[in-house]
GROMACS .gro file of C-alpha atoms in nm:
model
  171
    1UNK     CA    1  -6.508  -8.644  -1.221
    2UNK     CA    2  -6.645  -8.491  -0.923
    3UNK     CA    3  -6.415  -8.624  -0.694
    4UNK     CA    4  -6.112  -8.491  -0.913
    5UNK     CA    5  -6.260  -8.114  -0.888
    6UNK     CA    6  -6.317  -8.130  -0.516
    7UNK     CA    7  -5.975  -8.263  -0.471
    8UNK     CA    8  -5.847  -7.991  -0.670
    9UNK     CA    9  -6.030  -7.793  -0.491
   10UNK     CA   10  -5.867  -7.887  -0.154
   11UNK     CA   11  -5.514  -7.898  -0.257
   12UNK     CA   12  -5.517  -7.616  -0.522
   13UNK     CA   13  -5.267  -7.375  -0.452
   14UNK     CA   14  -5.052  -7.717  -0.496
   15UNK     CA   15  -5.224  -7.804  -0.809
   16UNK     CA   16  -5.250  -7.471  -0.937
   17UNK     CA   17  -4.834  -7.458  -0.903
   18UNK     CA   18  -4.802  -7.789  -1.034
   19UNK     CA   19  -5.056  -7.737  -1.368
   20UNK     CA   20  -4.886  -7.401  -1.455
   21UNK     CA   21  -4.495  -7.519  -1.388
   22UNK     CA   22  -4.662  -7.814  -1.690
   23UNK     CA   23  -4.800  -7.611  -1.902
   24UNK     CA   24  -4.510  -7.349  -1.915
   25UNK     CA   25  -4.285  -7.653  -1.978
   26UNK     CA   26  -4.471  -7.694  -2.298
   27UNK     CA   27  -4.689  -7.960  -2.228
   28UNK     CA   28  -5.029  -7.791  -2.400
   29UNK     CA   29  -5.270  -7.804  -2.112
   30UNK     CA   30  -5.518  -7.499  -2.064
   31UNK     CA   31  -5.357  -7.342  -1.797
   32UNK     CA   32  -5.632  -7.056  -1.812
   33UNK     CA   33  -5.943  -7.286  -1.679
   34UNK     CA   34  -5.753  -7.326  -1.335
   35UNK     CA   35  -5.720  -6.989  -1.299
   36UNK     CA   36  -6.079  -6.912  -1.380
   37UNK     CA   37  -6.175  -7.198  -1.171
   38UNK     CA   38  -5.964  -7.046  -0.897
   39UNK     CA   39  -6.131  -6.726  -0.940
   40UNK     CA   40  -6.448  -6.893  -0.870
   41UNK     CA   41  -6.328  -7.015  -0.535
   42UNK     CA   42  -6.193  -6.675  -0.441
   43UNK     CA   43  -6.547  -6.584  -0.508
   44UNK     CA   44  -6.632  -6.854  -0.280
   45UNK     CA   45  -6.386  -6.717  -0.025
   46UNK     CA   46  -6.204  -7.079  -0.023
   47UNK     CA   47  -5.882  -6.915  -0.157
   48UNK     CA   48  -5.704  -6.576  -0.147
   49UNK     CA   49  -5.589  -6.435  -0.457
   50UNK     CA   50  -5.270  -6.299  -0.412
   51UNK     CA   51  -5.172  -6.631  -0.279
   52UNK     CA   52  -5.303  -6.768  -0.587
   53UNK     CA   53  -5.205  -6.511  -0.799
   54UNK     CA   54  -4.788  -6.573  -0.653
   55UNK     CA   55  -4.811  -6.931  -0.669
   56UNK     CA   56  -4.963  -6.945  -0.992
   57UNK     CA   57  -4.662  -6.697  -1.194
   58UNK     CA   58  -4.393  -6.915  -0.969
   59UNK     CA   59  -4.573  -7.217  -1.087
   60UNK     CA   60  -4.529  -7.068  -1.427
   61UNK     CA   61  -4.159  -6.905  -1.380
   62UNK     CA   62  -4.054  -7.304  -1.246
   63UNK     CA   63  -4.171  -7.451  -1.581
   64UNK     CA   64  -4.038  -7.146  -1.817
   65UNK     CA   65  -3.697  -7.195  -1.680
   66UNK     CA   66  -3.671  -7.539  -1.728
   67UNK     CA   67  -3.806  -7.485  -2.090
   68UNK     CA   68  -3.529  -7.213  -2.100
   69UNK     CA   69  -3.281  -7.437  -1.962
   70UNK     CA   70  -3.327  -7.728  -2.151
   71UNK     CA   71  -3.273  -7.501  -2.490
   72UNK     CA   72  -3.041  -7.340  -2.426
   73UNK     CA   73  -2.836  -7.652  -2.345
   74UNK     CA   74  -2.966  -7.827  -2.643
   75UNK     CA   75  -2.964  -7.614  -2.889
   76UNK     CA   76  -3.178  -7.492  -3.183
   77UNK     CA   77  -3.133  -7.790  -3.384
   78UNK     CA   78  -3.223  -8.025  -3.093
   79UNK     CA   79  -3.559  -7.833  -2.991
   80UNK     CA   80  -3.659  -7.859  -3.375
   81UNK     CA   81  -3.618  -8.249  -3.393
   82UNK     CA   82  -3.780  -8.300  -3.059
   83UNK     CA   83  -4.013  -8.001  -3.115
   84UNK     CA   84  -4.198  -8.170  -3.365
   85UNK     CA   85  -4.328  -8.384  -3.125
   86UNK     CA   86  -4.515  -8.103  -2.924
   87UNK     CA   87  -4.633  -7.939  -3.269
   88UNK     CA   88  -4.344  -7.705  -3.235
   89UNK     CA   89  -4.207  -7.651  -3.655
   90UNK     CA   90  -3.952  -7.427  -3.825
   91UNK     CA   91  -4.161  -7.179  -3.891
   92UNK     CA   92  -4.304  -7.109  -3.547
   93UNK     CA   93  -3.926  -7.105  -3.412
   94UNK     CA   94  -3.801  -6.859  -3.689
   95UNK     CA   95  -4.067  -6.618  -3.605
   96UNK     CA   96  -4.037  -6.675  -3.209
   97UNK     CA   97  -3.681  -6.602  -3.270
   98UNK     CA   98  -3.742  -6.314  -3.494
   99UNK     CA   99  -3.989  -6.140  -3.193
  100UNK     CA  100  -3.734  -6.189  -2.936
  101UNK     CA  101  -3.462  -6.049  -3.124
  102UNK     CA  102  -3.639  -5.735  -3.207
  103UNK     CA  103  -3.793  -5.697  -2.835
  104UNK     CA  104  -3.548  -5.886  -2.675
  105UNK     CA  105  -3.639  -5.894  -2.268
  106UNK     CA  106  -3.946  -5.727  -2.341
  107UNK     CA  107  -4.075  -6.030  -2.565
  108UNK     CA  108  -4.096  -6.226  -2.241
  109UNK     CA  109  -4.231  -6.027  -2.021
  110UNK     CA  110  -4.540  -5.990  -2.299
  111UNK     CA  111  -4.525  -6.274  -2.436
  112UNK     CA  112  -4.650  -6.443  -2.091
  113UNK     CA  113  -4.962  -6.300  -2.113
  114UNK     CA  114  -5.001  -6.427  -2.487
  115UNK     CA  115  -5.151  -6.814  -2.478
  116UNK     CA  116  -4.930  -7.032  -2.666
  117UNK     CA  117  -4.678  -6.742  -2.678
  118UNK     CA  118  -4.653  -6.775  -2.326
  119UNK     CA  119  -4.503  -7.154  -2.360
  120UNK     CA  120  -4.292  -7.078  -2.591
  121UNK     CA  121  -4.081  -6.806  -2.586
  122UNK     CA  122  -3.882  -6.959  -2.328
  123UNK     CA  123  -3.744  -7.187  -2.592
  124UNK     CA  124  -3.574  -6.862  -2.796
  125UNK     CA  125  -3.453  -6.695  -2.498
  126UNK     CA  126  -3.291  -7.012  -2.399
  127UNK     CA  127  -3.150  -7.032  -2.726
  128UNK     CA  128  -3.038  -6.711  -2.763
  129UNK     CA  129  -2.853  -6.752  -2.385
  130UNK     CA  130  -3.037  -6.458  -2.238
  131UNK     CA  131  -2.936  -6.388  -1.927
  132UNK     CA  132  -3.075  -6.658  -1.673
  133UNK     CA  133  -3.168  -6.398  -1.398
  134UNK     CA  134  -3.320  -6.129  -1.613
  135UNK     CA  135  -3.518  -6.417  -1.819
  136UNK     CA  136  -3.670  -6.510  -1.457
  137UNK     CA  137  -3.701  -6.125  -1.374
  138UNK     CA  138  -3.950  -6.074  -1.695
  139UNK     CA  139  -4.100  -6.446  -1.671
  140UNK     CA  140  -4.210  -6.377  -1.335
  141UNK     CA  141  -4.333  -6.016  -1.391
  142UNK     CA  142  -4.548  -6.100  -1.661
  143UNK     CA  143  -4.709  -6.417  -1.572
  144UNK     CA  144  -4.834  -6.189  -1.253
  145UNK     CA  145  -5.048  -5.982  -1.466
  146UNK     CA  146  -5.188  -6.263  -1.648
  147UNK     CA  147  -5.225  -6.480  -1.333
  148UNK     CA  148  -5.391  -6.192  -1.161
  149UNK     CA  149  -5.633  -6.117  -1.480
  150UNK     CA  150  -5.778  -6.442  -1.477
  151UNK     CA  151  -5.817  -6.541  -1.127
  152UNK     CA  152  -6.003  -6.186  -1.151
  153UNK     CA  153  -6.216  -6.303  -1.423
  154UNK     CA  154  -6.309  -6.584  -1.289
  155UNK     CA  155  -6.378  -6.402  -0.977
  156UNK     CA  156  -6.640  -6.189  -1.151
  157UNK     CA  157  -6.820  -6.486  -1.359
  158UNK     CA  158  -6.865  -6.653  -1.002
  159UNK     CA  159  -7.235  -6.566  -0.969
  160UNK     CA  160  -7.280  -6.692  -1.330
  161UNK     CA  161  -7.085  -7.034  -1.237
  162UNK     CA  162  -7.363  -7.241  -1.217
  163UNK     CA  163  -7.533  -7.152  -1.531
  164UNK     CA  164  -7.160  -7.235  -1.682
  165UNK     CA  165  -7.162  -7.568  -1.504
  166UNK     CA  166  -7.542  -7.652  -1.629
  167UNK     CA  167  -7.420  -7.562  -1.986
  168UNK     CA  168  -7.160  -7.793  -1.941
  169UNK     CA  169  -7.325  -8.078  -1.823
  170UNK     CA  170  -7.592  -8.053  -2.061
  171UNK     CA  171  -7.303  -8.095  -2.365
   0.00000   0.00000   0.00000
């Protein structure tokens, strides 16, 4: 396990784009402990964060537009019967499709800073055919906020990281 973190650590703006152009795809991986853990090395002064803080919302904007591509060629009957399969149902559709009707653009520029949310709102905006280049206009702009936020975070618990670590390692 050690071995996996350090190499993480030495290739992470690579990892970091990789893990949030996954989890923005839909594949549920916690895209928020890289960001803290990247924090922690900008703490460290082994990264920069607005490096960081770039790659990680065009790490993110990569995977929403697939996701956003891949529905709205598809379909909404499509993404339900493969949906399933990432715990996506009806109901969470019709009320993903409900929010970005009422807020339209706006929905995904908030909606990127919403975990969960963040994932899938691509999938209505592809279905509802929103405009490719203003979907990657609000993707972008609000995964920097949330990118930024976190690496920040984790910035600021970076004395406390080894008490984190202990409490870890002692569950």
């Amino acid at each position: 396990m050690t071995h996996l973190v350090e190499s993480f650590r030495d290739h992470f703006y690579i990892g970091l784009y990789l893990l949030l152009l996954i989890d923005t795809m839909g594949l549920p991986i916690p895209s928020e402990l890289p960001l803290l853990y990247g924090g922690y090395l900008i703490w460290q002064h082994k990264i920069s964060i607005v490096p960081a803080g770039f790659i990680a919302a065009a790490g993110a904007l990569t995977g929403s537009l697939i996701a956003y591509a891949i529905s709205r060629k598809v379909g909404r009957a499509v993404v339900l019967r493969w949906g399933r399969r990432v715990f996506i149902t009806e109901e969470h559709l019709h009320r993903s499709e409900l929010w970005f009707e009422k807020r339209g653009p706006a929905a995904v520029f908030v909606c990127r800073m919403i975990p969960l949310a963040r994932t899938l709102i691509s999938i209505p905006a592809g279905i509802a055919e929103m405009e490719p280049i203003r979907f990657a206009i609000y993707s972008f702009a609000g995964s920097l906020p949330w990118a930024f936020a976190l690496l920040g975070a984790g910035w600021a618990l970076g004395s406390s990281y080894k008490k984190v670590q202990h409490s870890f390692t002692l569950a």
